[in-house]
mmCIF file of C-alpha atoms and ligand atoms in Angstrom:
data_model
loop_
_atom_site.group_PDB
_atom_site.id
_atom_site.type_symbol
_atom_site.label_atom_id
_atom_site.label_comp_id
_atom_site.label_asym_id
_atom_site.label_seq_id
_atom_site.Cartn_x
_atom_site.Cartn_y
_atom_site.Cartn_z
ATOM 1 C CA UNK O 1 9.744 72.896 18.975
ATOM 2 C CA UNK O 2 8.976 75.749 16.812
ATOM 3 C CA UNK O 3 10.358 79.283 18.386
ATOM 4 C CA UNK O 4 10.241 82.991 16.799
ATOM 5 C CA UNK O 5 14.058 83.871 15.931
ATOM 6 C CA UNK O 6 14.268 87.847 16.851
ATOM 7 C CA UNK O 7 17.543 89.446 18.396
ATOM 8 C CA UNK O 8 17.268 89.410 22.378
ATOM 9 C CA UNK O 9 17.377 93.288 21.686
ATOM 10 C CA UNK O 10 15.010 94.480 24.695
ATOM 11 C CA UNK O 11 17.021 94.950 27.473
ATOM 12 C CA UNK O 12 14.794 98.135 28.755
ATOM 13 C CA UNK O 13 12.355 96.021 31.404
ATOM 14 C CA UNK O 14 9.173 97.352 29.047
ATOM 15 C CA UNK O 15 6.792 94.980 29.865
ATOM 16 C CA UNK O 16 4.546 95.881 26.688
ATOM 17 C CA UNK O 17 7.420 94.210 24.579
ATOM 18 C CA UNK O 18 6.811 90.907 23.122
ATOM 19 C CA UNK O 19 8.425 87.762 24.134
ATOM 20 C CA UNK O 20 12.542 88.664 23.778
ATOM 21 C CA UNK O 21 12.693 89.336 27.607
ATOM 22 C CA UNK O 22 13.162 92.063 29.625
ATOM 23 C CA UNK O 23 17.072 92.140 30.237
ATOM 24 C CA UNK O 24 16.253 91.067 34.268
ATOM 25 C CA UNK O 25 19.511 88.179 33.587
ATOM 26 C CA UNK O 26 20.288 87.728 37.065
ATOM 27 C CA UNK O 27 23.459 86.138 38.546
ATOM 28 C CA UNK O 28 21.553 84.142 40.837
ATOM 29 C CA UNK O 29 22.846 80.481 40.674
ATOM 30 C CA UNK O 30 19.699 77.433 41.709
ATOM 31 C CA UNK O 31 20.890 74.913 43.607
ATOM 32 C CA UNK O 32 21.908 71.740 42.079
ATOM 33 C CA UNK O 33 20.210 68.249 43.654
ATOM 34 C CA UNK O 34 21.472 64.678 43.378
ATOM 35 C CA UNK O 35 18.134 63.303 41.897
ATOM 36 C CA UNK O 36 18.468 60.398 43.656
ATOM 37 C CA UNK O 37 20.156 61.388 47.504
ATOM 38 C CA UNK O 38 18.391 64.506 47.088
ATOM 39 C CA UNK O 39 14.790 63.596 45.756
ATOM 40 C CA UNK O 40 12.664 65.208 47.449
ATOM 41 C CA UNK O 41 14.020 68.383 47.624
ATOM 42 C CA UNK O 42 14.580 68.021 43.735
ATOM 43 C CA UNK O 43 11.112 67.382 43.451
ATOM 44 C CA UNK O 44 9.915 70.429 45.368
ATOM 45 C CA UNK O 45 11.869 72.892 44.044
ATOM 46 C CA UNK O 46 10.498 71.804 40.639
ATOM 47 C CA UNK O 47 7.106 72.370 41.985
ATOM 48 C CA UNK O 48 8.115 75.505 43.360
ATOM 49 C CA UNK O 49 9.588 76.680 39.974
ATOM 50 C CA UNK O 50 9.008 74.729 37.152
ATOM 51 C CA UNK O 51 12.545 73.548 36.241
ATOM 52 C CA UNK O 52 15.482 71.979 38.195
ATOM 53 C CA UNK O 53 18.907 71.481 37.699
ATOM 54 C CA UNK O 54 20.334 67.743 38.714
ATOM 55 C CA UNK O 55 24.210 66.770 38.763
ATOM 56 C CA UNK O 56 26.440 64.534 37.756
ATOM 57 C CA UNK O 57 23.422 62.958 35.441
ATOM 58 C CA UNK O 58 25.636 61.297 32.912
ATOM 59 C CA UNK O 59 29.005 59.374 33.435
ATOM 60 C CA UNK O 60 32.647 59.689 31.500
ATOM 61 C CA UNK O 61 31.529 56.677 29.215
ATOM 62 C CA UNK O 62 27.997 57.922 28.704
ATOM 63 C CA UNK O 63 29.677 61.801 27.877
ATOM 64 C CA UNK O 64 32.351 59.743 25.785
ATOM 65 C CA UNK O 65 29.831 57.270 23.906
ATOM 66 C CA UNK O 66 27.351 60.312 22.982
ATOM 67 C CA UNK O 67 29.762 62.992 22.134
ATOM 68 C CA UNK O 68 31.260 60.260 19.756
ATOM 69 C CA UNK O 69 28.140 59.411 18.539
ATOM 70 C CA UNK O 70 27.601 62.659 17.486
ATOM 71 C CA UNK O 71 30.838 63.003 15.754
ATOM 72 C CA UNK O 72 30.058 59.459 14.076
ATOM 73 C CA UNK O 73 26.597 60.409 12.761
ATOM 74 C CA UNK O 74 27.414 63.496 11.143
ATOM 75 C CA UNK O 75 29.787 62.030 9.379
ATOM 76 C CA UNK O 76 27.329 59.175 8.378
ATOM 77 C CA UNK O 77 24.744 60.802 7.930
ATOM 78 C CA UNK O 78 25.020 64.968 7.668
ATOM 79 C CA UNK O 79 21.765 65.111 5.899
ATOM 80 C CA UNK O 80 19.896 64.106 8.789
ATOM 81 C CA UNK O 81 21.819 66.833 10.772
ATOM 82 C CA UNK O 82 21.337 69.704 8.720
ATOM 83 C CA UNK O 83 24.883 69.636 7.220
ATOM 84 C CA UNK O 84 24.392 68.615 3.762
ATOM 85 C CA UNK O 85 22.811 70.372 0.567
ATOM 86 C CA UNK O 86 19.591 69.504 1.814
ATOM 87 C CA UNK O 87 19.563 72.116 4.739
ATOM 88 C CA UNK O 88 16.325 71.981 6.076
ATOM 89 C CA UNK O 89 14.094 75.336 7.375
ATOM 90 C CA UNK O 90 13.631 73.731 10.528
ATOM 91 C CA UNK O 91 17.640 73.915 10.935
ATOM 92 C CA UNK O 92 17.689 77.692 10.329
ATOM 93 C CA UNK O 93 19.344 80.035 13.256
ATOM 94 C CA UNK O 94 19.074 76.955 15.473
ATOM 95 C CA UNK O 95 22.302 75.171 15.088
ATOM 96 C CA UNK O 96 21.973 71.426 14.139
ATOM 97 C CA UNK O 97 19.745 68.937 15.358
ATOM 98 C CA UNK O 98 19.383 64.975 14.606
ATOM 99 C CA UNK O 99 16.131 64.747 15.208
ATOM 100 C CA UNK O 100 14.528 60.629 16.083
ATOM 101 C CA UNK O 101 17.905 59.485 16.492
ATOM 102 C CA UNK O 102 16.494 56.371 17.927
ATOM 103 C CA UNK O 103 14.641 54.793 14.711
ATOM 104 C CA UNK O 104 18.295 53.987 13.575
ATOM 105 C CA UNK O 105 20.429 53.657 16.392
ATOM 106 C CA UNK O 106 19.332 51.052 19.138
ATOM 107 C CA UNK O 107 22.899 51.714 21.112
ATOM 108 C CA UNK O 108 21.192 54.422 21.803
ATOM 109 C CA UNK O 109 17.695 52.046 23.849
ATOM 110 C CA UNK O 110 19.277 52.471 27.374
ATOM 111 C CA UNK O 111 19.470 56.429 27.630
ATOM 112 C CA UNK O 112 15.345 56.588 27.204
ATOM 113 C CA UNK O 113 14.624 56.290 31.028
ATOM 114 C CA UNK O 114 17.923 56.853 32.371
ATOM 115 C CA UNK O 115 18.826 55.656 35.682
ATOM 116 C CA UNK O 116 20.268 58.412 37.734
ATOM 117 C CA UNK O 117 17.247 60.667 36.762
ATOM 118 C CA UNK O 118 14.367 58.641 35.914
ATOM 119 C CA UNK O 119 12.341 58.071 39.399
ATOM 120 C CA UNK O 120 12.760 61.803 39.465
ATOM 121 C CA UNK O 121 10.981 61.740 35.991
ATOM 122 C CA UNK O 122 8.363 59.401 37.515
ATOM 123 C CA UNK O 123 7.501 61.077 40.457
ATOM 124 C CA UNK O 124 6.942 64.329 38.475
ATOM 125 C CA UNK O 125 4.510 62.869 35.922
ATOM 126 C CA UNK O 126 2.604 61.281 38.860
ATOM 127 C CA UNK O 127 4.050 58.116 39.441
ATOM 128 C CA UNK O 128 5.337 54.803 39.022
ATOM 129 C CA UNK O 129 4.823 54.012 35.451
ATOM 130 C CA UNK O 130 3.534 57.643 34.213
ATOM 131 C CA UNK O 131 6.091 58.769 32.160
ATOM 132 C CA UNK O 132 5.569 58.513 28.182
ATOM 133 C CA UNK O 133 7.997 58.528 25.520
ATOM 134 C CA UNK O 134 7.678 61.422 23.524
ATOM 135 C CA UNK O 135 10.832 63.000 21.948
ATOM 136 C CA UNK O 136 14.797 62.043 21.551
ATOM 137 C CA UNK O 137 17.114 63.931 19.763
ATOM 138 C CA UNK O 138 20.532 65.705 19.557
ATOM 139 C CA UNK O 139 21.353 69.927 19.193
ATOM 140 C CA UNK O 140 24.572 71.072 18.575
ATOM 141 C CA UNK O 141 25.760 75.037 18.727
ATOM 142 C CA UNK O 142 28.836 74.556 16.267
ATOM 143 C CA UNK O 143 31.912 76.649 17.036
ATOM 144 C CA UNK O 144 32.035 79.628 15.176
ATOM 145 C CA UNK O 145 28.018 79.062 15.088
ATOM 146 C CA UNK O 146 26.930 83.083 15.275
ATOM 147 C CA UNK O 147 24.293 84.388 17.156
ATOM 148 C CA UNK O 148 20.964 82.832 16.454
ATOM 149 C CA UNK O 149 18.936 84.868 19.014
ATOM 150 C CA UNK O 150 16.303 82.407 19.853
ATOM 151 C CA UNK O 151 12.924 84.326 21.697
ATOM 152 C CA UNK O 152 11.312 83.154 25.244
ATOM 153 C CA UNK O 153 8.783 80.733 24.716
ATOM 154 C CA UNK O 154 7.357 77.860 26.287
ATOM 155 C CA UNK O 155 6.684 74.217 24.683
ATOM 156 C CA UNK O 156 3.691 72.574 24.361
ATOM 157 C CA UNK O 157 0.978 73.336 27.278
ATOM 158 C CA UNK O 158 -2.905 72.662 28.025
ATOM 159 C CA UNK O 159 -5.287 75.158 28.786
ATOM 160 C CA UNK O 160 -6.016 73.421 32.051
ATOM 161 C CA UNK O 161 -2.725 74.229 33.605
ATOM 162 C CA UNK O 162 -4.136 78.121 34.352
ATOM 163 C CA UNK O 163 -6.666 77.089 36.743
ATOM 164 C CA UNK O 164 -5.890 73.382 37.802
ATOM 165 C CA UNK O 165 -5.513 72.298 41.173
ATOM 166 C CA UNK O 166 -3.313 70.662 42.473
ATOM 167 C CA UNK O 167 -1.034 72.321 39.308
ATOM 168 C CA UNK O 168 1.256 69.156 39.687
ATOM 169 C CA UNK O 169 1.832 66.794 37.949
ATOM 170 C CA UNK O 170 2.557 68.416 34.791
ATOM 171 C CA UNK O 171 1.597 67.431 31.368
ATOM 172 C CA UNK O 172 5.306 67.307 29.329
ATOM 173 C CA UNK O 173 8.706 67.017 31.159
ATOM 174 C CA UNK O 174 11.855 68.329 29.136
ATOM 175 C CA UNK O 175 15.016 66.987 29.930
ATOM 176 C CA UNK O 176 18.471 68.677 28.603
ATOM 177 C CA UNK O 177 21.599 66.857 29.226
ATOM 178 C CA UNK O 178 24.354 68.705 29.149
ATOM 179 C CA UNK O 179 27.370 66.950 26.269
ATOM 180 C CA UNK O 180 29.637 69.712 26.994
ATOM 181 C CA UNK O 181 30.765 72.085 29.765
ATOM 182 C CA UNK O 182 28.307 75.558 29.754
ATOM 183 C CA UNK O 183 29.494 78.821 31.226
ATOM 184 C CA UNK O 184 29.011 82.620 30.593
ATOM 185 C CA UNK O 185 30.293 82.796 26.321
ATOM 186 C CA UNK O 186 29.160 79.188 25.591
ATOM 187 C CA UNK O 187 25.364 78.822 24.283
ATOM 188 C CA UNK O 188 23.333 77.868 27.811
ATOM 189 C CA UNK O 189 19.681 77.283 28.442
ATOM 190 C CA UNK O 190 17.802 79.805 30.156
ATOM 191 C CA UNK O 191 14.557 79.879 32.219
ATOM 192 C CA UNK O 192 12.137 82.062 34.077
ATOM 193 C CA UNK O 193 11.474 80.336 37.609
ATOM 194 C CA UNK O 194 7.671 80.168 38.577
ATOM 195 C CA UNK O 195 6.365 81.590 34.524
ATOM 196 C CA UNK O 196 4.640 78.415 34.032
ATOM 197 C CA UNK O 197 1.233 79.146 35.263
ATOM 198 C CA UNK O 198 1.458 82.306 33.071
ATOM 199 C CA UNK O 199 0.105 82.299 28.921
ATOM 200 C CA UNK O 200 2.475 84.761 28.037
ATOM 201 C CA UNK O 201 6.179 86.186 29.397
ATOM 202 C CA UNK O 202 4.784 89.642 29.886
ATOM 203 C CA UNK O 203 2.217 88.413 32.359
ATOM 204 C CA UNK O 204 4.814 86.767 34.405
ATOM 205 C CA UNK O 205 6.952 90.063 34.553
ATOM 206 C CA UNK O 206 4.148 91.921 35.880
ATOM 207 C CA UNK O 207 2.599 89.258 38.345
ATOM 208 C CA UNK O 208 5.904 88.108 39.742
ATOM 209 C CA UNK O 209 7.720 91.290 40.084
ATOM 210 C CA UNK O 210 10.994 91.714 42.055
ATOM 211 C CA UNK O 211 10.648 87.562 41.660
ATOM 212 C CA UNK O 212 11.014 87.487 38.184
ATOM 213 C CA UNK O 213 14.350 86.753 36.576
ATOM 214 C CA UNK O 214 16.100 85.252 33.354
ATOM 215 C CA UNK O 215 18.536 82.733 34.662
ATOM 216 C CA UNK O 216 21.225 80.878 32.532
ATOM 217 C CA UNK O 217 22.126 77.202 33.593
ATOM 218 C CA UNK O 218 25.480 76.918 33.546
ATOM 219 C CA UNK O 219 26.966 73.320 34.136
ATOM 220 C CA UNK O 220 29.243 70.873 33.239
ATOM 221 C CA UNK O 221 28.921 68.737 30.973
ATOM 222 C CA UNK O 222 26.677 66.014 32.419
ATOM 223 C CA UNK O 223 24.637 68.087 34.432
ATOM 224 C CA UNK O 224 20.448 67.573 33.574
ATOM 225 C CA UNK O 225 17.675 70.082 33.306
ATOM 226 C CA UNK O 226 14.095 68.697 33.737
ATOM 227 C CA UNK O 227 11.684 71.469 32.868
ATOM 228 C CA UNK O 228 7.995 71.963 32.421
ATOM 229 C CA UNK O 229 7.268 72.583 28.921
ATOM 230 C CA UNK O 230 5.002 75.504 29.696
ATOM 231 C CA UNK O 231 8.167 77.119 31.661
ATOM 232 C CA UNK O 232 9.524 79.817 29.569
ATOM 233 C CA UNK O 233 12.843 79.112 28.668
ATOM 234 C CA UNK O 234 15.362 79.959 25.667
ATOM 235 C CA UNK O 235 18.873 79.266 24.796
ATOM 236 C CA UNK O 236 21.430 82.453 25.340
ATOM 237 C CA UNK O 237 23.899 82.439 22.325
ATOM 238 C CA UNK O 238 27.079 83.394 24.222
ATOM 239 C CA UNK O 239 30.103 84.816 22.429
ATOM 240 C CA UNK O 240 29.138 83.137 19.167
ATOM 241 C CA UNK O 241 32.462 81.204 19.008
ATOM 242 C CA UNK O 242 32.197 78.687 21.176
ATOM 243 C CA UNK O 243 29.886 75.458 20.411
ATOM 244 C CA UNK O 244 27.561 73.364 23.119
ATOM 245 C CA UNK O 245 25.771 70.010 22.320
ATOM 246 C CA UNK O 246 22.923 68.641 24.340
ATOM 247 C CA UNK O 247 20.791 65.881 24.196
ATOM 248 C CA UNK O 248 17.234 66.866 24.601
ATOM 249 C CA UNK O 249 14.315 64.100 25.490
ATOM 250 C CA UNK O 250 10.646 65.208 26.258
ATOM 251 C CA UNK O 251 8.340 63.140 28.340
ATOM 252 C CA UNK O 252 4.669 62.902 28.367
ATOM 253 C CA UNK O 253 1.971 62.521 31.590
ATOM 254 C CA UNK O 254 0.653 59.107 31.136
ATOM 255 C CA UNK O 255 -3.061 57.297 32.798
ATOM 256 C CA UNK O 256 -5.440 59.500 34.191
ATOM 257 C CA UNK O 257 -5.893 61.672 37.183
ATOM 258 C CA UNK O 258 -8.628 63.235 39.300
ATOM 259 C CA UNK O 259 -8.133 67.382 39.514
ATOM 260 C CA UNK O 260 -10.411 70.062 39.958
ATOM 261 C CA UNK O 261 -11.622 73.773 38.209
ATOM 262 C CA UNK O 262 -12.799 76.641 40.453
ATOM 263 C CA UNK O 263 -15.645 76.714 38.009
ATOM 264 C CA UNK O 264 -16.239 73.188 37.769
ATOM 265 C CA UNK O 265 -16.023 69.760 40.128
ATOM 266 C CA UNK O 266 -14.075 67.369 39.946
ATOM 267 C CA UNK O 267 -12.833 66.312 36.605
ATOM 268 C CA UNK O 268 -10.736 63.809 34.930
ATOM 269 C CA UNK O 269 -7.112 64.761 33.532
ATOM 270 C CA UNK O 270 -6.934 62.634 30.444
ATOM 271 C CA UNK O 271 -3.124 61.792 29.301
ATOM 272 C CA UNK O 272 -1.016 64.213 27.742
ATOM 273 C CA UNK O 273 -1.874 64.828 23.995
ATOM 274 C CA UNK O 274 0.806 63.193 21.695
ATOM 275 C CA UNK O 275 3.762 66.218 21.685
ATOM 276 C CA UNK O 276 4.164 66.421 17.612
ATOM 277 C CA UNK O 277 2.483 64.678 14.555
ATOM 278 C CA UNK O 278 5.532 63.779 13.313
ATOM 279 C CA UNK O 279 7.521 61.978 15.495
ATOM 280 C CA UNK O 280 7.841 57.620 15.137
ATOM 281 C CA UNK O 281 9.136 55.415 17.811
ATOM 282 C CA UNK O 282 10.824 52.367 16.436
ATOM 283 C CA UNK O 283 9.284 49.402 15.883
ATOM 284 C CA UNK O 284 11.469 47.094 17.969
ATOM 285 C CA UNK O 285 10.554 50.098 20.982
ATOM 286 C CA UNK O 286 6.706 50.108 20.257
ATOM 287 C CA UNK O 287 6.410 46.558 20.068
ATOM 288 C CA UNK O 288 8.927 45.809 22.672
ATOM 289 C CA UNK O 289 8.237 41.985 24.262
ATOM 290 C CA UNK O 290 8.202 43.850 27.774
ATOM 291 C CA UNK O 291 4.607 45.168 28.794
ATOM 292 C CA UNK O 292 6.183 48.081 30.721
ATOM 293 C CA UNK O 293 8.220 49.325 27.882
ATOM 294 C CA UNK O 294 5.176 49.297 25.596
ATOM 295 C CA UNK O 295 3.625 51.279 28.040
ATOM 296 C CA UNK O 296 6.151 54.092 28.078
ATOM 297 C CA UNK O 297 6.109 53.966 24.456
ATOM 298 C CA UNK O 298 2.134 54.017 24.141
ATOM 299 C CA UNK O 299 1.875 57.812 23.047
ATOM 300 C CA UNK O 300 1.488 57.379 19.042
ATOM 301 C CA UNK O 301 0.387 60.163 17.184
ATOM 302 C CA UNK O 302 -1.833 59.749 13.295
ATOM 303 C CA UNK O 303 2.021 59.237 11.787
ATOM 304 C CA UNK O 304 2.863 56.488 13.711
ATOM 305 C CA UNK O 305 -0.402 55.471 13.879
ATOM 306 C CA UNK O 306 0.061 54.808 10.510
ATOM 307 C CA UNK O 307 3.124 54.133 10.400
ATOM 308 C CA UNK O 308 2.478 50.760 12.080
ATOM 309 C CA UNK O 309 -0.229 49.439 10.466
ATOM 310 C CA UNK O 310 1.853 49.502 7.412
ATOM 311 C CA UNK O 311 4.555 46.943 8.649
ATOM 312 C CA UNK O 312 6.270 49.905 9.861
ATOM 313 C CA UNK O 313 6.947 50.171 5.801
ATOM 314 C CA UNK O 314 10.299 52.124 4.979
ATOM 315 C CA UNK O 315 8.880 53.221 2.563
ATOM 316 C CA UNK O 316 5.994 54.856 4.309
ATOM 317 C CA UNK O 317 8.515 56.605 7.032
ATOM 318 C CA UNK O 318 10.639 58.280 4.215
ATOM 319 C CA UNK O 319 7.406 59.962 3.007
ATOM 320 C CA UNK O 320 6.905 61.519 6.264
ATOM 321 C CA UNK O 321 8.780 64.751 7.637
ATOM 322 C CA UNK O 322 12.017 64.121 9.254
ATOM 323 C CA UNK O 323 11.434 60.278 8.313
ATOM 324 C CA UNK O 324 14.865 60.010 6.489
ATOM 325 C CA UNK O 325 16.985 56.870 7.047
HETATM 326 FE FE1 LIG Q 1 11.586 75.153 23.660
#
């Protein structure tokens, strides 16, 4: 996702600052739900709020297979992470990413709709059999990584989402995993509860008053946060010594839905637009035997669009951004 990178410097609570927020970092802790025992009240405080944190989302061999994965692929392939001589722009003040892990690396097929948080996921996005692919890929906050001062933003959003009613179910789900332990000096992920019905950060300060807050997620490693792209969120650097990785996925609103406009009557929410116009799904993924599967992986943009009616040509998929094998 492409953010501004300015120094959190406004710590005054001027609302006619830009986007850096407005130094209201509270030490208020949200709960954290089982996704499964506690589903329901997972999926209302996500309504309520926009984000929510879930525990205990990934086991000691999941934590143990993807922390060595990421050890294994920088090694293999540091290019694709950002850590050769090809450093890319996109890698700048961000730490590293892997970005489309999953063309290369079908050990990796089982995470996509993980178990202990997907019906979460589903009921979210609307339903059984909502939920589209859209993203994969790996971040890591090196030790010794600096301060990269990343600004509020949100991700991807649709106009529709001001007005809209009901405002649920939202168009693009973000879910963080947690690869190592967070607290107060490590990098964390930070969001502002209920700023998703807002266009910009200073809007939400004003509107939600004493209610609004910056709050850092702090969890161990395994712990999952699902957010609405069009919360505003960032990542706090912490002491700039210590290192986090996270796996990040993004999901997509799939099928169509009846809503309503004050101005208008009832219309039709089309699917989610594709997230990027760069990102491929695999071709054993896209053209997976299983009719469900294909489903989730429906959401091609013009690259993979193309992409596919080549063959799925190697060729072709180097030419394209990030397309490296
Ligand atoms: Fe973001």
């Amino acid at each position: 996702m492409a953010v501004k990178l300015i120094k959190q410097e406004n710590k005054s609570g001027d609302a006619t600052l830009a986007t850096q927020g407005f130094g209201k970092v509270t030490d208020w802790r949200p709960p954290v739900f089982d996704p499964i025992d506690d589903m329901d009240a997972a999926y209302d405080f996500f309504a309520g709020n926009g984000f929510v944190v879930l525990g205990n989302c990934l086991d000691e061999s999941e934590l143990a297979h993807l922390n060595e994965f990421m050890d294994r692929s920088q090694k293999e392939r540091p290019d694709s992470w950002g850590l050769g001589e090809r450093r890319k722009p996109h890698h700048r003040n961000q730490g590293l990413i892997f970005s489309q892990p999953l063309l290369d690396y079908p050990e990796l097929d089982r995470y996509t709709q993980h178990p202990r948080s997907y019906l979460l996921v589903e009921k979210i996005l609307g339903g059984e059999d909502r939920p589209r692919f859209a993203e994969f890929n790996f971040r890591e906050t090196p030790e010794d990584g600096g301060i990269g001062a990343m600004n509020f933003h949100h991700d991807k959003v649709s106009e529709d989402r001001l007005l809209r009613d009901p405002y649920m179910p939202c168009d693009w789900l973000c879910a963080i995993h947690y690869l190592t332990d967070t607290m107060p000096g490590t990098p964390t992920f930070c969001v502002v509860p209920k700023s998703n019905r807002f266009e910009e950060l200073r809007e939400a300060y004003a509107a939600l008053g004493n209610e609004y807050a910056e709050v850092p997620l702090y969890g161990a490693a395994g712990t999952c946060i699902l957010y609405d792209t069009a919360t505003f969120h960032t990542r706090f650097d912490g002491d700039g010594k210590r290192g986090r990785r996270t796996w990040h996925q993004y999901y997509a609103r799939g099928g169509w839905l009846r809503s309503s406009l004050p101005t208008t009557d009832r219309y039709v929410r089309a699917p989610s637009e594709c997230l990027t116009d760069w990102n491929l799904f695999p071709e054993r993924l896209a053209m997976h035997p299983d009719p469900k599967k294909r489903l989730f992986f429906s959401h091609w943009n013009t690259a993979m669009g193309e992409w596919a009616a080549t063959g799925f040509d190697p060729e072709v998929r180097k030419s394209m951004p990030r397309g490296e094998a």
